[in-house]
């Protein structure tokens, strides 16, 4: 089984790299892409463990970008490791932008009356502290009833606790991934704010060369639509569960919410393109 979208606790997943590899073995996933948000730390740590477990590990990343004023996630897959130095340096800059946002987010949440410090958020999120970690604290302290409410009422783009964070334009994310020899795939297109079919021309012109047609949030009809768009624009298809461990208990590695069926030849097609 193939799964090209998963997270470790180096971003917002709950499994350590070692636990994720164990989970892949248990689930029967033989080709695994680790796509942590804005970091390769989890992938780097998993490399020797995957080799030992006989898992074909694929280097990936999930970037937060700005597309038409909204946050859009962009996956990068790197099938060869050459030419990545510049990209890795750029990723560190993106992490610094999130840290700067976190300082302002704490200030805003404290203004709203919540007793939350940067230190306690960073104790959870370490190098990749993000809004989900703040949401977890808000749940734990009883400020909100659940994760959903933390985002809906305070942390979502449209909510009152939201503070701006610099995210690179979508086109820049695509360009950086392509310059590093990667494949740039629009993550979970069903979550993109706006009319994806209407935006496809522009996205393809930006250099985007794949679309995540298979994802836990996609219905069969969604998958069909995105496969059709991929064909129409000459793009590759990618797919994965978006496994986050215990924070998304309904999503399993490999099978997603029970709806994932990623074709066995998908990775061969991606590899054939990458060489
Ligand atoms: P950050 O990168 O710190 O701004 O946090 C972004 C992360 O928060 C995303 O990758 C999602 O996992 C999560 N997130 C963003 N918006 C929502 C939302 N409305 N509901 C639930 N999770 C969200
Ligand atoms: Fe995530
Ligand atoms: Fe995502
Ligand atoms: Zn993801």
mmCIF file of C-alpha atoms and ligand atoms in Angstrom:
data_model
loop_
_atom_site.group_PDB
_atom_site.id
_atom_site.type_symbol
_atom_site.label_atom_id
_atom_site.label_comp_id
_atom_site.label_asym_id
_atom_site.label_seq_id
_atom_site.Cartn_x
_atom_site.Cartn_y
_atom_site.Cartn_z
ATOM 1 C CA UNK A 1 0.000 0.000 0.000
ATOM 2 C CA UNK A 2 1.066 3.579 -0.743
ATOM 3 C CA UNK A 3 0.564 6.647 1.444
ATOM 4 C CA UNK A 4 2.212 9.885 0.379
ATOM 5 C CA UNK A 5 0.837 12.252 3.013
ATOM 6 C CA UNK A 6 1.665 11.825 6.696
ATOM 7 C CA UNK A 7 2.855 13.880 9.652
ATOM 8 C CA UNK A 8 5.170 13.196 12.577
ATOM 9 C CA UNK A 9 5.429 15.047 15.878
ATOM 10 C CA UNK A 10 8.084 17.238 14.278
ATOM 11 C CA UNK A 11 5.059 19.137 12.938
ATOM 12 C CA UNK A 12 1.494 18.607 14.124
ATOM 13 C CA UNK A 13 1.240 14.812 14.186
ATOM 14 C CA UNK A 14 1.417 12.810 17.398
ATOM 15 C CA UNK A 15 3.680 9.929 16.306
ATOM 16 C CA UNK A 16 7.429 10.210 16.570
ATOM 17 C CA UNK A 17 9.256 9.272 13.366
ATOM 18 C CA UNK A 18 9.917 5.822 14.879
ATOM 19 C CA UNK A 19 6.259 5.350 15.810
ATOM 20 C CA UNK A 20 5.169 6.424 12.341
ATOM 21 C CA UNK A 21 7.398 3.794 10.747
ATOM 22 C CA UNK A 22 5.988 1.189 13.165
ATOM 23 C CA UNK A 23 2.487 2.302 12.215
ATOM 24 C CA UNK A 24 3.326 1.952 8.515
ATOM 25 C CA UNK A 25 4.510 -1.604 9.092
ATOM 26 C CA UNK A 26 1.340 -2.388 11.045
ATOM 27 C CA UNK A 27 -0.916 -0.845 8.397
ATOM 28 C CA UNK A 28 0.860 -2.560 5.517
ATOM 29 C CA UNK A 29 2.093 0.677 3.980
ATOM 30 C CA UNK A 30 5.225 -0.136 1.996
ATOM 31 C CA UNK A 31 5.762 3.261 0.331
ATOM 32 C CA UNK A 32 5.471 6.153 2.758
ATOM 33 C CA UNK A 33 5.788 9.886 2.159
ATOM 34 C CA UNK A 34 6.445 12.039 5.213
ATOM 35 C CA UNK A 35 5.094 15.521 4.547
ATOM 36 C CA UNK A 36 5.517 17.507 7.735
ATOM 37 C CA UNK A 37 4.556 21.180 7.693
ATOM 38 C CA UNK A 38 7.584 23.297 6.772
ATOM 39 C CA UNK A 39 10.202 20.885 8.135
ATOM 40 C CA UNK A 40 12.267 17.866 7.090
ATOM 41 C CA UNK A 41 13.178 16.918 10.675
ATOM 42 C CA UNK A 42 10.751 14.001 10.877
ATOM 43 C CA UNK A 43 11.779 12.677 7.488
ATOM 44 C CA UNK A 44 15.488 12.955 8.317
ATOM 45 C CA UNK A 45 15.018 11.017 11.550
ATOM 46 C CA UNK A 46 12.919 8.348 9.830
ATOM 47 C CA UNK A 47 15.413 7.556 7.050
ATOM 48 C CA UNK A 48 17.468 4.886 8.878
ATOM 49 C CA UNK A 49 14.381 3.463 10.615
ATOM 50 C CA UNK A 50 12.532 3.041 7.325
ATOM 51 C CA UNK A 51 15.547 1.360 5.776
ATOM 52 C CA UNK A 52 15.614 -1.134 8.652
ATOM 53 C CA UNK A 53 11.879 -1.778 8.342
ATOM 54 C CA UNK A 54 12.082 -2.238 4.566
ATOM 55 C CA UNK A 55 9.856 0.738 3.854
ATOM 56 C CA UNK A 56 10.346 2.859 0.769
ATOM 57 C CA UNK A 57 10.449 6.317 2.345
ATOM 58 C CA UNK A 58 9.756 9.370 0.204
ATOM 59 C CA UNK A 59 10.997 12.805 1.161
ATOM 60 C CA UNK A 60 8.146 15.286 1.262
ATOM 61 C CA UNK A 61 7.042 18.558 2.760
ATOM 62 C CA UNK A 62 3.783 20.452 3.160
ATOM 63 C CA UNK A 63 4.160 24.194 2.708
ATOM 64 C CA UNK A 64 1.680 26.819 3.834
ATOM 65 C CA UNK A 65 1.265 29.344 1.037
ATOM 66 C CA UNK A 66 -1.031 32.246 0.183
ATOM 67 C CA UNK A 67 -3.358 31.764 -2.748
ATOM 68 C CA UNK A 68 -5.844 34.519 -3.605
ATOM 69 C CA UNK A 69 -5.593 35.835 -0.056
ATOM 70 C CA UNK A 70 -6.199 32.494 1.662
ATOM 71 C CA UNK A 71 -3.902 29.859 3.073
ATOM 72 C CA UNK A 72 -3.375 26.945 0.676
ATOM 73 C CA UNK A 73 -1.240 23.900 1.350
ATOM 74 C CA UNK A 74 1.289 22.773 -1.197
ATOM 75 C CA UNK A 75 3.045 19.400 -1.119
ATOM 76 C CA UNK A 76 6.592 18.957 -2.374
ATOM 77 C CA UNK A 77 8.070 15.563 -3.195
ATOM 78 C CA UNK A 78 11.749 15.081 -3.718
ATOM 79 C CA UNK A 79 12.713 11.861 -5.371
ATOM 80 C CA UNK A 80 16.374 12.789 -5.615
ATOM 81 C CA UNK A 81 18.203 14.556 -2.811
ATOM 82 C CA UNK A 82 20.537 16.695 -4.931
ATOM 83 C CA UNK A 83 19.971 20.452 -5.132
ATOM 84 C CA UNK A 84 18.128 20.675 -1.829
ATOM 85 C CA UNK A 85 20.517 22.917 0.143
ATOM 86 C CA UNK A 86 18.954 26.174 -0.939
ATOM 87 C CA UNK A 87 15.460 24.802 -0.360
ATOM 88 C CA UNK A 88 16.348 23.694 3.166
ATOM 89 C CA UNK A 89 17.690 27.172 3.965
ATOM 90 C CA UNK A 90 14.493 28.727 2.658
ATOM 91 C CA UNK A 91 12.431 26.372 4.854
ATOM 92 C CA UNK A 92 14.266 27.673 7.941
ATOM 93 C CA UNK A 93 13.143 31.192 7.004
ATOM 94 C CA UNK A 94 9.528 29.996 6.855
ATOM 95 C CA UNK A 95 9.891 28.539 10.342
ATOM 96 C CA UNK A 96 11.167 31.880 11.644
ATOM 97 C CA UNK A 97 8.048 33.588 10.229
ATOM 98 C CA UNK A 98 5.824 31.178 12.165
ATOM 99 C CA UNK A 99 7.743 31.818 15.394
ATOM 100 C CA UNK A 100 7.305 35.550 14.920
ATOM 101 C CA UNK A 101 3.562 34.985 14.416
ATOM 102 C CA UNK A 102 3.387 32.867 17.574
ATOM 103 C CA UNK A 103 4.729 35.760 19.693
ATOM 104 C CA UNK A 104 1.946 37.985 18.356
ATOM 105 C CA UNK A 105 -0.648 35.210 18.691
ATOM 106 C CA UNK A 106 0.138 34.789 22.404
ATOM 107 C CA UNK A 107 -0.282 38.540 22.875
ATOM 108 C CA UNK A 108 -3.645 38.462 21.105
ATOM 109 C CA UNK A 109 -4.929 35.436 23.048
ATOM 110 C CA UNK A 110 -3.887 37.073 26.315
ATOM 111 C CA UNK A 111 -5.790 40.227 25.276
ATOM 112 C CA UNK A 112 -8.827 38.003 24.823
ATOM 113 C CA UNK A 113 -8.408 36.864 28.429
ATOM 114 C CA UNK A 114 -6.671 33.515 28.051
ATOM 115 C CA UNK A 115 -3.783 32.605 30.289
ATOM 116 C CA UNK A 116 -1.482 31.109 27.683
ATOM 117 C CA UNK A 117 2.268 31.567 27.345
ATOM 118 C CA UNK A 118 4.627 31.019 24.452
ATOM 119 C CA UNK A 119 6.663 28.676 26.637
ATOM 120 C CA UNK A 120 3.806 26.242 27.195
ATOM 121 C CA UNK A 121 2.921 26.217 23.504
ATOM 122 C CA UNK A 122 6.540 25.606 22.534
ATOM 123 C CA UNK A 123 6.778 22.819 25.102
ATOM 124 C CA UNK A 124 4.268 20.976 22.913
ATOM 125 C CA UNK A 125 5.184 22.090 19.428
ATOM 126 C CA UNK A 126 8.935 22.516 19.853
ATOM 127 C CA UNK A 127 10.483 23.780 16.616
ATOM 128 C CA UNK A 128 7.198 23.676 14.765
ATOM 129 C CA UNK A 129 4.750 25.208 17.195
ATOM 130 C CA UNK A 130 1.568 26.166 15.375
ATOM 131 C CA UNK A 131 -2.083 26.948 15.893
ATOM 132 C CA UNK A 132 -3.065 23.313 16.587
ATOM 133 C CA UNK A 133 -0.819 23.399 19.664
ATOM 134 C CA UNK A 134 -2.527 26.560 20.895
ATOM 135 C CA UNK A 135 -5.885 24.917 20.256
ATOM 136 C CA UNK A 136 -4.892 21.914 22.366
ATOM 137 C CA UNK A 137 -3.952 24.170 25.288
ATOM 138 C CA UNK A 138 -7.268 26.021 25.025
ATOM 139 C CA UNK A 139 -9.137 22.719 25.196
ATOM 140 C CA UNK A 140 -7.057 21.473 28.107
ATOM 141 C CA UNK A 141 -7.621 24.659 30.128
ATOM 142 C CA UNK A 142 -11.342 24.488 29.469
ATOM 143 C CA UNK A 143 -11.467 27.750 27.495
ATOM 144 C CA UNK A 144 -13.227 25.940 24.653
ATOM 145 C CA UNK A 145 -15.077 22.653 24.541
ATOM 146 C CA UNK A 146 -13.064 21.147 21.713
ATOM 147 C CA UNK A 147 -10.494 21.678 18.992
ATOM 148 C CA UNK A 148 -13.208 22.663 16.512
ATOM 149 C CA UNK A 149 -14.415 25.476 18.758
ATOM 150 C CA UNK A 150 -10.870 26.720 19.340
ATOM 151 C CA UNK A 151 -10.481 27.225 15.588
ATOM 152 C CA UNK A 152 -14.017 28.367 14.798
ATOM 153 C CA UNK A 153 -14.126 30.992 17.551
ATOM 154 C CA UNK A 154 -10.489 32.072 17.853
ATOM 155 C CA UNK A 155 -7.827 30.649 15.566
ATOM 156 C CA UNK A 156 -9.333 30.320 12.106
ATOM 157 C CA UNK A 157 -8.485 32.930 9.453
ATOM 158 C CA UNK A 158 -11.939 34.420 9.941
ATOM 159 C CA UNK A 159 -11.986 34.263 13.771
ATOM 160 C CA UNK A 160 -11.289 36.972 16.332
ATOM 161 C CA UNK A 161 -7.981 35.660 17.664
ATOM 162 C CA UNK A 162 -6.363 35.292 14.269
ATOM 163 C CA UNK A 163 -3.129 37.116 13.683
ATOM 164 C CA UNK A 164 -1.448 37.505 10.347
ATOM 165 C CA UNK A 165 1.439 35.296 9.389
ATOM 166 C CA UNK A 166 3.612 35.790 6.368
ATOM 167 C CA UNK A 167 3.158 32.877 3.998
ATOM 168 C CA UNK A 168 4.956 32.768 0.672
ATOM 169 C CA UNK A 169 2.778 33.208 -2.395
ATOM 170 C CA UNK A 170 1.647 29.893 -3.874
ATOM 171 C CA UNK A 171 3.657 30.550 -7.044
ATOM 172 C CA UNK A 172 6.838 31.039 -4.997
ATOM 173 C CA UNK A 173 6.286 27.750 -3.161
ATOM 174 C CA UNK A 174 5.875 25.983 -6.490
ATOM 175 C CA UNK A 175 8.972 27.658 -7.914
ATOM 176 C CA UNK A 176 11.117 26.753 -4.872
ATOM 177 C CA UNK A 177 10.019 23.114 -5.004
ATOM 178 C CA UNK A 178 10.597 22.873 -8.748
ATOM 179 C CA UNK A 179 14.018 24.561 -8.486
ATOM 180 C CA UNK A 180 14.972 21.916 -5.926
ATOM 181 C CA UNK A 181 13.984 19.219 -8.436
ATOM 182 C CA UNK A 182 10.711 18.386 -6.715
ATOM 183 C CA UNK A 183 7.140 17.704 -7.719
ATOM 184 C CA UNK A 184 4.702 20.385 -6.516
ATOM 185 C CA UNK A 185 1.235 19.053 -5.721
ATOM 186 C CA UNK A 186 -1.821 21.000 -4.573
ATOM 187 C CA UNK A 187 -2.691 19.443 -1.179
ATOM 188 C CA UNK A 188 -6.278 18.374 -0.396
ATOM 189 C CA UNK A 189 -7.795 20.583 -3.138
ATOM 190 C CA UNK A 190 -11.225 20.101 -1.586
ATOM 191 C CA UNK A 191 -10.100 22.379 1.260
ATOM 192 C CA UNK A 192 -8.862 25.171 -1.004
ATOM 193 C CA UNK A 193 -10.969 28.288 -0.576
ATOM 194 C CA UNK A 194 -12.196 29.263 -4.029
ATOM 195 C CA UNK A 195 -13.154 27.562 -7.258
ATOM 196 C CA UNK A 196 -10.350 25.082 -7.993
ATOM 197 C CA UNK A 197 -11.469 24.139 -11.524
ATOM 198 C CA UNK A 198 -11.578 27.845 -12.381
ATOM 199 C CA UNK A 199 -8.102 28.397 -10.885
ATOM 200 C CA UNK A 200 -6.426 25.438 -12.606
ATOM 201 C CA UNK A 201 -5.090 27.356 -15.609
ATOM 202 C CA UNK A 202 -3.361 29.830 -13.327
ATOM 203 C CA UNK A 203 -1.983 27.130 -11.009
ATOM 204 C CA UNK A 204 -0.618 25.107 -13.904
ATOM 205 C CA UNK A 205 0.952 28.286 -15.337
ATOM 206 C CA UNK A 206 2.618 28.833 -11.945
ATOM 207 C CA UNK A 207 4.408 25.528 -12.584
ATOM 208 C CA UNK A 208 2.332 23.320 -10.310
ATOM 209 C CA UNK A 209 2.780 19.860 -11.782
ATOM 210 C CA UNK A 210 0.568 17.625 -9.639
ATOM 211 C CA UNK A 211 -2.659 17.579 -7.671
ATOM 212 C CA UNK A 212 -3.529 15.486 -4.621
ATOM 213 C CA UNK A 213 -6.489 13.628 -6.104
ATOM 214 C CA UNK A 214 -6.603 10.984 -3.375
ATOM 215 C CA UNK A 215 -7.103 12.280 0.175
ATOM 216 C CA UNK A 216 -9.052 11.279 3.293
ATOM 217 C CA UNK A 217 -11.340 14.302 2.918
ATOM 218 C CA UNK A 218 -12.276 13.436 -0.666
ATOM 219 C CA UNK A 219 -15.441 11.680 -1.697
ATOM 220 C CA UNK A 220 -15.272 9.416 -4.730
ATOM 221 C CA UNK A 221 -16.748 12.239 -6.789
ATOM 222 C CA UNK A 222 -14.063 14.646 -5.536
ATOM 223 C CA UNK A 223 -11.314 12.207 -6.512
ATOM 224 C CA UNK A 224 -12.873 11.773 -9.956
ATOM 225 C CA UNK A 225 -13.037 15.541 -10.422
ATOM 226 C CA UNK A 226 -9.379 16.066 -9.471
ATOM 227 C CA UNK A 227 -8.194 13.161 -11.626
ATOM 228 C CA UNK A 228 -10.126 14.660 -14.495
ATOM 229 C CA UNK A 229 -8.527 18.086 -13.906
ATOM 230 C CA UNK A 230 -5.089 16.467 -13.706
ATOM 231 C CA UNK A 231 -5.647 14.822 -17.099
ATOM 232 C CA UNK A 232 -7.003 18.012 -18.589
ATOM 233 C CA UNK A 233 -3.979 20.062 -17.548
ATOM 234 C CA UNK A 234 -1.360 17.357 -18.024
ATOM 235 C CA UNK A 235 -0.573 17.084 -14.311
ATOM 236 C CA UNK A 236 0.452 14.139 -12.148
ATOM 237 C CA UNK A 237 -1.775 12.821 -9.369
ATOM 238 C CA UNK A 238 -0.613 12.274 -5.791
ATOM 239 C CA UNK A 239 -2.442 10.874 -2.799
ATOM 240 C CA UNK A 240 -2.282 10.151 0.887
ATOM 241 C CA UNK A 241 -4.200 9.873 4.119
ATOM 242 C CA UNK A 242 -2.894 13.066 5.825
ATOM 243 C CA UNK A 243 -2.322 10.893 8.892
ATOM 244 C CA UNK A 244 -1.778 12.971 12.062
ATOM 245 C CA UNK A 245 -2.016 10.183 14.694
ATOM 246 C CA UNK A 246 -4.175 10.628 17.777
ATOM 247 C CA UNK A 247 -5.307 14.179 16.944
ATOM 248 C CA UNK A 248 -7.239 12.804 13.953
ATOM 249 C CA UNK A 249 -8.307 9.384 15.199
ATOM 250 C CA UNK A 250 -10.634 8.794 12.234
ATOM 251 C CA UNK A 251 -7.763 8.879 9.754
ATOM 252 C CA UNK A 252 -5.610 5.766 9.383
ATOM 253 C CA UNK A 253 -2.353 5.425 7.564
ATOM 254 C CA UNK A 254 -2.880 3.995 4.077
ATOM 255 C CA UNK A 255 -6.658 3.776 4.177
ATOM 256 C CA UNK A 256 -7.592 7.231 5.483
ATOM 257 C CA UNK A 257 -11.178 7.378 6.684
ATOM 258 C CA UNK A 258 -11.747 4.014 5.001
ATOM 259 C CA UNK A 259 -12.209 5.646 1.625
ATOM 260 C CA UNK A 260 -8.655 5.780 0.300
ATOM 261 C CA UNK A 261 -7.625 3.611 -2.612
ATOM 262 C CA UNK A 262 -4.349 4.808 -4.023
ATOM 263 C CA UNK A 263 -3.393 2.997 -7.227
ATOM 264 C CA UNK A 264 -0.278 0.877 -6.946
ATOM 265 C CA UNK A 265 1.383 2.474 -9.992
ATOM 266 C CA UNK A 266 1.067 6.061 -8.755
ATOM 267 C CA UNK A 267 4.588 6.299 -7.369
ATOM 268 C CA UNK A 268 6.123 4.811 -10.512
ATOM 269 C CA UNK A 269 4.478 7.576 -12.504
ATOM 270 C CA UNK A 270 5.856 10.223 -10.147
ATOM 271 C CA UNK A 271 9.328 8.692 -10.226
ATOM 272 C CA UNK A 272 9.285 8.469 -14.010
ATOM 273 C CA UNK A 273 8.584 12.191 -14.100
ATOM 274 C CA UNK A 274 11.213 13.090 -11.520
ATOM 275 C CA UNK A 275 14.157 11.516 -13.365
HETATM 276 P P1 LIG B 1 -0.184 27.409 11.585
HETATM 277 O O1 LIG B 1 0.705 26.859 10.523
HETATM 278 O O2 LIG B 1 0.445 27.487 12.908
HETATM 279 O O3 LIG B 1 -0.834 28.687 11.163
HETATM 280 O O4 LIG B 1 -1.368 26.320 11.753
HETATM 281 C C1 LIG B 1 -1.956 25.790 10.603
HETATM 282 C C2 LIG B 1 -2.511 24.436 10.926
HETATM 283 O O5 LIG B 1 -3.657 24.579 11.735
HETATM 284 C C3 LIG B 1 -2.983 23.719 9.680
HETATM 285 O O6 LIG B 1 -1.978 22.935 9.119
HETATM 286 C C4 LIG B 1 -4.114 22.856 10.187
HETATM 287 O O7 LIG B 1 -3.584 21.624 10.691
HETATM 288 C C5 LIG B 1 -4.657 23.660 11.338
HETATM 289 N N1 LIG B 1 -5.831 24.439 10.969
HETATM 290 C C6 LIG B 1 -5.883 25.613 10.294
HETATM 291 N N2 LIG B 1 -7.138 26.078 10.183
HETATM 292 C C7 LIG B 1 -7.915 25.159 10.793
HETATM 293 C C8 LIG B 1 -9.322 25.055 11.046
HETATM 294 N N3 LIG B 1 -10.190 25.984 10.639
HETATM 295 N N4 LIG B 1 -9.762 23.969 11.713
HETATM 296 C C9 LIG B 1 -8.890 23.028 12.165
HETATM 297 N N5 LIG B 1 -7.559 23.065 11.967
HETATM 298 C C10 LIG B 1 -7.074 24.118 11.295
HETATM 299 FE FE1 LIG B 2 -1.410 19.315 9.671
HETATM 300 FE FE1 LIG B 3 -2.683 20.213 4.867
HETATM 301 ZN ZN1 LIG B 4 -1.048 17.363 5.880
#
